[in-house]
């Protein structure tokens, strides 16, 4: 629970003042003792205000001294009135007391306005108009029933009428001030709230006194409590520490119409017909036409001004919403909606050029450095794209890390130049969080030839972009054959989905043997697709499509689970004759999934296969960019699962990659093995890779061994393990002849 800090000085003053207010009626009306109590409280209020100014040293001392002057004149009026009444035994009107009372009112209004301006309470037009509507409506009632009758009473001498009308006129100003303070936006300081409450208490007693004087003169002794309470609150306002607090910083003004304020404003505007009804219902025959007419016009103009401001606010907010709806909140670029609209206009006017680009490596930035850095990266990329374009060209963020460029009028050559500038801009490192980030982009371009559909142009560019990404190219321009490829791939993906649902995939296993005895030490699980129409489909025909579509993740999990279950079954039933290690290929997408190591652990636990019996094979291309893939390898090895680098030599191989990657087995690609029996570079490379693997503590496996001569030469070079059709073709039930668990690890 939050503790409220109590100012003891303010609390003591308030308690003493309120006790005085309670004691005053007990002394009896018009007694000398009551007058003394009244005057002492008034003087104490002045002392409290001056003491508060000295104690808190407010910035606007002039305003507080003006406020003290108002308290002084009211005190002087009280003392002067009591001297006339109790010393001189007279009750003149007007008197010196009236001069003091009337002089205090302007000082109170001016000082309060100065203090309110410091609190920034009077700077919003909507709040001022609301206060003016409330003050006008209530002031009209006040004029009709109080000021008007006093000013129009010809039986009263002119000076008395002037003074008598001045009091309710000043009360009308106080009413407007209190209305403005109560309709302020935000939260005022405690000091200003106490002044507002004190002025409200004074105003209530003033209004009650005016009504009593006009309509019930015998009740004037029962309305003094508000004046006394007002003095107490004024003293507390000056003494409170918020008097010397720094002015609050500028803030936005809340111009909303709450239900309570709306009801109050509506009630004030209805006072004009209410007055007409009341004056007509009394049957007096006299209607205050000038006052009611002026009040009606003024209320109409004020309400019109308030509604105009409200309409302008709605229009401004509508403009902001429209801007948000048409622009990307992160980069500030136009969004897909704007791009598609401009593209439709460009297609109708001619043949535009369109480019769609997708960032390469952005997901890795998000995974390694977090989405906040990724967002900043997108913002920098957006700025570079803008700089690379010409005036009149459009770049939009289509979603995620995909952008689109529209050249409303230009040739393929112009678009090629723009693509070149974009590629050059994106090749420059982006410095974020003390590190340089490199991102490239795959770009697809198309034009509006032979079509009047903007969506078709965008689709063509999108197809070309995906073709560029799949081929590892910087840029690809759309051609009709890309649609044929896309259609074939879409058909393949649909068939793959059906094959997964109908369990058309099966596993076969190829031996990994030791040299020179050809003894089986492991098996590699390979997948085959038994198509119901085409028969057995080679992995080369469907794995690329599965990788691109993302179905490889589901297929790879199924392969891993079934292979582990089969290996565990062999170990259980065959014992020492079972293969000691199972090799399973893992796709790039599987390795990029942060949850993959946990999936492997779950499958091992589910199938009850020990981690020492499983080796996962990955490609070097999956590990080139580091990030999540390398972290996955480290997590797998922490589980006790060795990792093999498959088809080494076919990708972006480097000795530095071997030195930094945490792998256990190096599988030398068949392209170096096929001509190992011939003198030449391949034989030299095969021998060198063996030496590198031995030096780094890795086991080397020669892939694709087809002849006995190749096996003999590999053994002569020092290879201990090999794999290929010479030792057995992939089979669902390989022939086991012994095993060595620790052989290939």
XYZ file of N, CA and C in Angstrom, residues 323-324 326-336 338 378-379 381-383 385-386 389 394-398 402-404:
90
model
N -2.934 7.749 -42.018
C -1.491 7.645 -42.217
C -0.964 6.323 -41.677
N -1.468 5.921 -40.491
C -1.057 4.644 -39.923
C -1.505 3.478 -40.795
N -1.757 3.469 -43.961
C -1.093 3.448 -45.260
C 0.418 3.322 -45.163
N 0.955 3.319 -43.945
C 2.400 3.262 -43.794
C 2.791 2.189 -42.792
N 3.969 1.636 -43.010
C 4.516 0.654 -42.095
C 4.969 1.357 -40.825
N 4.508 0.875 -39.670
C 4.799 1.545 -38.407
C 6.279 1.490 -38.057
N 7.000 0.462 -38.490
C 8.405 0.313 -38.121
C 9.318 1.177 -38.978
N 9.208 1.064 -40.282
C 10.148 1.743 -41.183
C 9.638 3.082 -41.695
N 8.336 3.328 -41.582
C 7.764 4.549 -42.135
C 7.514 4.480 -43.624
N 7.873 3.375 -44.250
C 7.631 3.226 -45.692
C 6.150 2.979 -45.962
N 5.693 3.269 -47.177
C 4.336 2.852 -47.553
C 4.187 1.339 -47.393
N 2.958 0.905 -47.124
C 2.739 -0.526 -46.925
C 2.187 -1.173 -48.194
N 1.832 -2.448 -48.078
C 1.348 -3.206 -49.244
C 0.126 -2.554 -49.874
N -0.740 0.615 -50.095
C -0.350 1.752 -50.934
C 0.328 1.255 -52.205
N 16.009 -3.546 -40.218
C 15.004 -3.264 -41.255
C 14.880 -1.760 -41.505
N 14.987 -0.971 -40.448
C 14.899 0.481 -40.601
C 16.066 1.014 -41.425
N 17.856 -0.721 -43.618
C 17.655 -1.209 -44.987
C 16.639 -0.336 -45.720
N 15.572 0.036 -45.036
C 14.555 0.893 -45.667
C 15.171 2.215 -46.112
N 16.030 2.806 -45.273
C 16.683 4.059 -45.648
C 17.594 3.893 -46.847
N 17.294 1.662 -49.234
C 16.462 1.468 -50.426
C 15.946 2.801 -50.944
N 15.531 3.665 -50.033
C 15.061 4.988 -50.454
C 16.164 5.759 -51.166
N 16.786 4.835 -54.921
C 15.749 5.057 -55.928
C 15.795 6.480 -56.477
N 8.859 4.221 -56.077
C 8.223 3.897 -54.793
C 8.820 2.621 -54.227
N 9.136 2.651 -52.933
C 9.545 1.447 -52.233
C 8.593 1.251 -51.066
N 8.158 0.018 -50.844
C 7.203 -0.298 -49.780
C 7.674 -1.531 -49.051
N 7.314 -1.598 -47.776
C 7.563 -2.825 -47.018
C 6.317 -3.693 -47.121
N 6.498 -4.890 -47.662
C 5.363 -5.767 -47.911
C 5.055 -6.661 -46.718
N 10.502 -8.496 -46.437
C 10.254 -8.409 -47.876
C 9.850 -6.983 -48.245
N 10.497 -6.450 -49.290
C 10.227 -5.101 -49.785
C 9.890 -5.185 -51.274
N 9.251 -4.138 -51.768
C 8.919 -4.075 -53.190
C 9.216 -2.680 -53.705
